[in-house]
């Protein structure tokens, strides 16, 4: 629901006020769902990306998605698609990431998106990934989960905060929280791997989700 054009470049060093001469800019299609589709295509799997696009930037996003050999189902977002900007600093090896807010999403666009999901073929997996832009209620992913269930689609939900909590009301197939996000669902800070395992298992036992893929950063991941 919040795709973007990801621009990236590099400079020798980042400094305030002065002009910094950048290398050539590289443009990629971005956003949680689109990035999932990109990885699936590179692994040799078919993927359909459902995403919003609007304005001149939206047309460019469509071309970038096509360049990745991804089949797209484009929803008219009615507002200009956002851009994000990443700068790599050679001197330090650090990366600076500037993330712009997404455009306001109207109710009509929400309904168009839900209708598109409702028209998908039955069976398979549906991945809902990323942040929700302004105008999209937290319950949106719960609505997506219910439609997915009616189409016999297994919903994989990768979100956070209220969107993740509300999404659980639709009983998705799998969620992918990190330790902090799982702690929020469990109602407190999780101290250690055993506490995390227990919290993930409890979500499954309560029937709120079928599987939990808990990401632990450099320490890997757990599947419950």
C-alpha atoms as a printed R data frame, in Angstrom:
    type eleno elety resid chain resno       x       y       z
1   ATOM     1    CA   UNK     A     1   0.000   0.000   0.000
2   ATOM     2    CA   UNK     A     2   2.988   2.313   0.285
3   ATOM     3    CA   UNK     A     3   5.303   1.634  -2.674
4   ATOM     4    CA   UNK     A     4   8.139   3.920  -3.646
5   ATOM     5    CA   UNK     A     5  10.871   4.572  -6.134
6   ATOM     6    CA   UNK     A     6  14.133   3.936  -4.292
7   ATOM     7    CA   UNK     A     7  16.932   6.245  -5.438
8   ATOM     8    CA   UNK     A     8  20.491   5.479  -4.367
9   ATOM     9    CA   UNK     A     9  23.838   7.141  -4.926
10  ATOM    10    CA   UNK     A    10  27.199   7.606  -3.198
11  ATOM    11    CA   UNK     A    11  29.480  10.469  -2.162
12  ATOM    12    CA   UNK     A    12  32.965  10.745  -0.677
13  ATOM    13    CA   UNK     A    13  31.669  12.310   2.551
14  ATOM    14    CA   UNK     A    14  28.427  13.786   3.883
15  ATOM    15    CA   UNK     A    15  28.726  17.291   5.329
16  ATOM    16    CA   UNK     A    16  26.206  19.998   6.267
17  ATOM    17    CA   UNK     A    17  25.509  23.102   4.138
18  ATOM    18    CA   UNK     A    18  28.006  22.451   1.332
19  ATOM    19    CA   UNK     A    19  27.122  20.898  -2.013
20  ATOM    20    CA   UNK     A    20  28.072  17.231  -2.291
21  ATOM    21    CA   UNK     A    21  28.787  15.886  -5.762
22  ATOM    22    CA   UNK     A    22  27.047  12.530  -6.108
23  ATOM    23    CA   UNK     A    23  27.729   9.564  -8.351
24  ATOM    24    CA   UNK     A    24  25.133   8.485 -10.886
25  ATOM    25    CA   UNK     A    25  21.762   7.769  -9.317
26  ATOM    26    CA   UNK     A    26  20.286   4.270  -9.433
27  ATOM    27    CA   UNK     A    27  16.519   3.748  -9.384
28  ATOM    28    CA   UNK     A    28  14.735   0.619  -8.158
29  ATOM    29    CA   UNK     A    29  11.098  -0.209  -7.500
30  ATOM    30    CA   UNK     A    30  10.519  -0.322  -3.756
31  ATOM    31    CA   UNK     A    31   8.025  -1.038  -1.017
32  ATOM    32    CA   UNK     A    32   7.496  -4.186   1.022
33  ATOM    33    CA   UNK     A    33   5.321  -6.141  -1.395
34  ATOM    34    CA   UNK     A    34   7.270  -5.170  -4.502
35  ATOM    35    CA   UNK     A    35  10.541  -6.188  -2.847
36  ATOM    36    CA   UNK     A    36   9.063  -9.593  -1.982
37  ATOM    37    CA   UNK     A    37   8.048 -10.030  -5.624
38  ATOM    38    CA   UNK     A    38  11.561  -9.061  -6.778
39  ATOM    39    CA   UNK     A    39  13.161 -11.723  -4.586
40  ATOM    40    CA   UNK     A    40  10.670 -14.367  -5.693
41  ATOM    41    CA   UNK     A    41  11.411 -13.632  -9.355
42  ATOM    42    CA   UNK     A    42  15.154 -13.920  -8.747
43  ATOM    43    CA   UNK     A    43  14.534 -17.283  -7.109
44  ATOM    44    CA   UNK     A    44  12.692 -18.398 -10.235
45  ATOM    45    CA   UNK     A    45   9.145 -18.194  -8.864
46  ATOM    46    CA   UNK     A    46   6.187 -16.403 -10.406
47  ATOM    47    CA   UNK     A    47   4.843 -13.389  -8.543
48  ATOM    48    CA   UNK     A    48   2.031 -10.899  -9.041
49  ATOM    49    CA   UNK     A    49   2.622  -7.494  -7.445
50  ATOM    50    CA   UNK     A    50  -0.505  -5.537  -6.506
51  ATOM    51    CA   UNK     A    51   0.460  -1.934  -5.837
52  ATOM    52    CA   UNK     A    52  -0.688   1.680  -5.993
53  ATOM    53    CA   UNK     A    53   0.817   4.091  -8.501
54  ATOM    54    CA   UNK     A    54   0.036   7.690  -9.316
55  ATOM    55    CA   UNK     A    55   1.396  10.622 -11.286
56  ATOM    56    CA   UNK     A    56   4.615  10.741 -13.296
57  ATOM    57    CA   UNK     A    57   6.507   8.909 -10.548
58  ATOM    58    CA   UNK     A    58   3.864   6.196 -10.646
59  ATOM    59    CA   UNK     A    59   4.419   5.683 -14.373
60  ATOM    60    CA   UNK     A    60   8.148   5.348 -13.727
61  ATOM    61    CA   UNK     A    61   7.436   2.845 -10.948
62  ATOM    62    CA   UNK     A    62   5.404   0.750 -13.384
63  ATOM    63    CA   UNK     A    63   8.310   0.699 -15.849
64  ATOM    64    CA   UNK     A    64  10.758  -0.273 -13.103
65  ATOM    65    CA   UNK     A    65   8.507  -3.140 -12.006
66  ATOM    66    CA   UNK     A    66   8.243  -4.335 -15.610
67  ATOM    67    CA   UNK     A    67  12.051  -4.187 -15.889
68  ATOM    68    CA   UNK     A    68  12.194  -6.772 -13.089
69  ATOM    69    CA   UNK     A    69   9.986  -9.123 -15.163
70  ATOM    70    CA   UNK     A    70   7.276  -8.885 -12.497
71  ATOM    71    CA   UNK     A    71   3.623  -9.071 -13.456
72  ATOM    72    CA   UNK     A    72   1.880  -6.061 -11.961
73  ATOM    73    CA   UNK     A    73  -1.724  -5.362 -11.040
74  ATOM    74    CA   UNK     A    74  -1.676  -1.585 -10.744
75  ATOM    75    CA   UNK     A    75  -4.236   0.335  -8.689
76  ATOM    76    CA   UNK     A    76  -4.643   4.024  -9.547
77  ATOM    77    CA   UNK     A    77  -3.476   5.741  -6.356
78  ATOM    78    CA   UNK     A    78  -4.764   9.138  -7.575
79  ATOM    79    CA   UNK     A    79  -1.756  10.879  -5.974
80  ATOM    80    CA   UNK     A    80   1.953  11.053  -6.821
81  ATOM    81    CA   UNK     A    81   3.968   7.965  -5.866
82  ATOM    82    CA   UNK     A    82   6.622   8.731  -3.246
83  ATOM    83    CA   UNK     A    83  10.405   8.472  -3.566
84  ATOM    84    CA   UNK     A    84  13.025   7.389  -1.032
85  ATOM    85    CA   UNK     A    85  16.679   8.398  -1.154
86  ATOM    86    CA   UNK     A    86  19.751   6.513   0.068
87  ATOM    87    CA   UNK     A    87  23.300   7.903   0.127
88  ATOM    88    CA   UNK     A    88  26.380   5.741   0.704
89  ATOM    89    CA   UNK     A    89  29.322   7.586   2.258
90  ATOM    90    CA   UNK     A    90  32.596   6.070   1.050
91  ATOM    91    CA   UNK     A    91  34.707   7.713   3.757
92  ATOM    92    CA   UNK     A    92  32.920   5.965   6.634
93  ATOM    93    CA   UNK     A    93  31.179   3.096   4.882
94  ATOM    94    CA   UNK     A    94  27.918   4.346   6.405
95  ATOM    95    CA   UNK     A    95  24.560   4.620   4.680
96  ATOM    96    CA   UNK     A    96  22.082   7.492   5.046
97  ATOM    97    CA   UNK     A    97  18.461   6.629   4.290
98  ATOM    98    CA   UNK     A    98  15.799   9.282   3.742
99  ATOM    99    CA   UNK     A    99  12.260   7.874   3.698
100 ATOM   100    CA   UNK     A   100   9.451  10.139   2.513
101 ATOM   101    CA   UNK     A   101   5.843   9.725   3.635
102 ATOM   102    CA   UNK     A   102   3.416   8.118   1.254
103 ATOM   103    CA   UNK     A   103   0.504  10.054  -0.250
104 ATOM   104    CA   UNK     A   104  -2.934  10.143   1.323
105 ATOM   105    CA   UNK     A   105  -4.994   7.132   0.237
106 ATOM   106    CA   UNK     A   106  -8.682   7.730  -0.434
107 ATOM   107    CA   UNK     A   107 -11.476   5.345   0.551
108 ATOM   108    CA   UNK     A   108 -12.183   4.647  -3.127
109 ATOM   109    CA   UNK     A   109  -8.582   3.487  -3.592
110 ATOM   110    CA   UNK     A   110  -8.892   1.195  -0.576
111 ATOM   111    CA   UNK     A   111 -11.998  -0.389  -2.029
112 ATOM   112    CA   UNK     A   112 -10.321  -0.780  -5.437
113 ATOM   113    CA   UNK     A   113  -7.445  -2.586  -3.715
114 ATOM   114    CA   UNK     A   114  -9.706  -4.923  -1.743
115 ATOM   115    CA   UNK     A   115 -11.701  -5.662  -4.906
116 ATOM   116    CA   UNK     A   116  -8.488  -6.546  -6.749
117 ATOM   117    CA   UNK     A   117  -7.529  -8.969  -3.971
118 ATOM   118    CA   UNK     A   118 -11.021 -10.450  -4.041
119 ATOM   119    CA   UNK     A   119 -10.586 -11.144  -7.743
120 ATOM   120    CA   UNK     A   120  -7.424 -13.233  -7.350
121 ATOM   121    CA   UNK     A   121  -7.373 -16.902  -8.253
122 ATOM   122    CA   UNK     A   122  -7.980 -19.232  -5.335
123 ATOM   123    CA   UNK     A   123  -5.132 -21.039  -3.608
124 ATOM   124    CA   UNK     A   124  -1.508 -20.070  -3.101
125 ATOM   125    CA   UNK     A   125  -0.023 -17.337  -0.936
126 ATOM   126    CA   UNK     A   126  -0.711 -13.640  -0.513
127 ATOM   127    CA   UNK     A   127   1.999 -11.492   1.091
128 ATOM   128    CA   UNK     A   128   0.966  -8.196   2.713
129 ATOM   129    CA   UNK     A   129   4.121  -6.321   3.599
130 ATOM   130    CA   UNK     A   130   5.139  -2.846   4.635
131 ATOM   131    CA   UNK     A   131   3.787   0.268   6.282
132 ATOM   132    CA   UNK     A   132   0.327   1.728   5.784
133 ATOM   133    CA   UNK     A   133   0.216   5.278   4.379
134 ATOM   134    CA   UNK     A   134  -2.010   8.083   5.609
135 ATOM   135    CA   UNK     A   135  -5.701   7.418   5.117
136 ATOM   136    CA   UNK     A   136  -5.427   3.644   5.503
137 ATOM   137    CA   UNK     A   137  -7.002   2.419   8.771
138 ATOM   138    CA   UNK     A   138  -5.166  -0.094  10.928
139 ATOM   139    CA   UNK     A   139  -7.947  -2.614  10.281
140 ATOM   140    CA   UNK     A   140  -6.991  -2.788   6.583
141 ATOM   141    CA   UNK     A   141  -4.829  -5.887   6.943
142 ATOM   142    CA   UNK     A   142  -7.634  -7.615   8.884
143 ATOM   143    CA   UNK     A   143  -9.923  -6.960   5.903
144 ATOM   144    CA   UNK     A   144  -7.237  -8.332   3.588
145 ATOM   145    CA   UNK     A   145  -6.930 -11.442   5.774
146 ATOM   146    CA   UNK     A   146 -10.656 -12.148   5.601
147 ATOM   147    CA   UNK     A   147 -10.726 -11.760   1.824
148 ATOM   148    CA   UNK     A   148  -7.658 -13.982   1.516
149 ATOM   149    CA   UNK     A   149  -9.401 -16.648   3.582
150 ATOM   150    CA   UNK     A   150 -12.464 -16.503   1.321
151 ATOM   151    CA   UNK     A   151 -10.156 -17.053  -1.695
152 ATOM   152    CA   UNK     A   152  -8.285 -19.907   0.038
153 ATOM   153    CA   UNK     A   153  -5.119 -17.806   0.020
154 ATOM   154    CA   UNK     A   154  -2.588 -18.169   2.836
155 ATOM   155    CA   UNK     A   155  -1.823 -14.668   4.059
156 ATOM   156    CA   UNK     A   156   1.730 -13.824   5.118
157 ATOM   157    CA   UNK     A   157   1.646 -10.559   7.071
158 ATOM   158    CA   UNK     A   158   4.772  -8.456   7.610
159 ATOM   159    CA   UNK     A   159   3.838  -5.243   9.369
160 ATOM   160    CA   UNK     A   160   4.088  -3.608  12.779
161 ATOM   161    CA   UNK     A   161   2.219  -1.652  15.423
162 ATOM   162    CA   UNK     A   162  -1.536  -1.253  15.170
163 ATOM   163    CA   UNK     A   163  -1.595  -2.645  11.618
164 ATOM   164    CA   UNK     A   164  -0.075  -5.921  12.843
165 ATOM   165    CA   UNK     A   165  -2.355  -6.128  15.894
166 ATOM   166    CA   UNK     A   166  -5.460  -5.495  13.812
167 ATOM   167    CA   UNK     A   167  -4.246  -7.858  11.113
168 ATOM   168    CA   UNK     A   168  -4.202 -10.696  13.634
169 ATOM   169    CA   UNK     A   169  -7.976 -10.309  13.979
170 ATOM   170    CA   UNK     A   170  -8.233 -11.824  10.502
171 ATOM   171    CA   UNK     A   171  -6.182 -14.895  11.533
172 ATOM   172    CA   UNK     A   172  -3.387 -14.762   8.944
173 ATOM   173    CA   UNK     A   173  -1.374 -17.850   8.048
174 ATOM   174    CA   UNK     A   174   1.998 -16.399   9.087
175 ATOM   175    CA   UNK     A   175   3.345 -13.205  10.651
176 ATOM   176    CA   UNK     A   176   6.973 -12.035  10.647
177 ATOM   177    CA   UNK     A   177   7.588  -9.821  13.685
178 ATOM   178    CA   UNK     A   178  10.917  -8.877  15.176
179 ATOM   179    CA   UNK     A   179  11.559  -9.212  18.909
180 ATOM   180    CA   UNK     A   180  10.206  -5.765  19.764
181 ATOM   181    CA   UNK     A   181   7.056  -6.252  17.698
182 ATOM   182    CA   UNK     A   182   6.410  -9.659  19.238
183 ATOM   183    CA   UNK     A   183   6.830  -8.113  22.676
184 ATOM   184    CA   UNK     A   184   4.190  -5.515  21.823
185 ATOM   185    CA   UNK     A   185   1.784  -8.284  20.826
186 ATOM   186    CA   UNK     A   186   2.576 -10.164  24.032
187 ATOM   187    CA   UNK     A   187   2.058  -7.077  26.172
188 ATOM   188    CA   UNK     A   188   5.591  -6.547  27.427
189 ATOM   189    CA   UNK     A   189   9.323  -6.753  26.815
190 ATOM   190    CA   UNK     A   190  10.600 -10.255  26.052
191 ATOM   191    CA   UNK     A   191  13.779 -11.129  27.936
192 ATOM   192    CA   UNK     A   192  15.661 -13.806  26.062
193 ATOM   193    CA   UNK     A   193  15.058 -16.469  23.466
194 ATOM   194    CA   UNK     A   194  12.926 -18.723  25.665
195 ATOM   195    CA   UNK     A   195  10.495 -15.904  26.436
196 ATOM   196    CA   UNK     A   196  10.284 -15.141  22.724
197 ATOM   197    CA   UNK     A   197   9.632 -18.789  21.882
198 ATOM   198    CA   UNK     A   198   6.894 -18.892  24.490
199 ATOM   199    CA   UNK     A   199   5.211 -15.724  23.239
200 ATOM   200    CA   UNK     A   200   5.267 -16.941  19.636
201 ATOM   201    CA   UNK     A   201   3.927 -20.368  20.607
202 ATOM   202    CA   UNK     A   202   1.121 -18.747  22.604
203 ATOM   203    CA   UNK     A   203  -0.096 -16.818  19.549
204 ATOM   204    CA   UNK     A   204  -0.288 -20.096  17.643
205 ATOM   205    CA   UNK     A   205  -1.957 -21.977  20.511
206 ATOM   206    CA   UNK     A   206  -4.586 -19.245  20.863
207 ATOM   207    CA   UNK     A   207  -5.463 -19.648  17.180
208 ATOM   208    CA   UNK     A   208  -4.549 -16.064  16.306
209 ATOM   209    CA   UNK     A   209  -2.092 -17.187  13.616
210 ATOM   210    CA   UNK     A   210  -0.915 -20.509  12.197
211 ATOM   211    CA   UNK     A   211   2.822 -19.747  12.182
212 ATOM   212    CA   UNK     A   212   5.180 -17.101  13.555
213 ATOM   213    CA   UNK     A   213   8.526 -16.369  11.874
214 ATOM   214    CA   UNK     A   214  10.406 -14.345  14.484
215 ATOM   215    CA   UNK     A   215  13.377 -12.404  13.105
216 ATOM   216    CA   UNK     A   216  16.312 -11.855  15.477
217 ATOM   217    CA   UNK     A   217  18.632  -9.719  13.370
218 ATOM   218    CA   UNK     A   218  22.184 -11.053  13.352
219 ATOM   219    CA   UNK     A   219  21.075 -13.951  15.576
220 ATOM   220    CA   UNK     A   220  18.899 -15.436  12.828
221 ATOM   221    CA   UNK     A   221  15.235 -16.358  13.158
222 ATOM   222    CA   UNK     A   222  12.823 -18.692  14.934
223 ATOM   223    CA   UNK     A   223   9.774 -20.443  13.509
224 ATOM   224    CA   UNK     A   224   6.861 -21.350  15.761
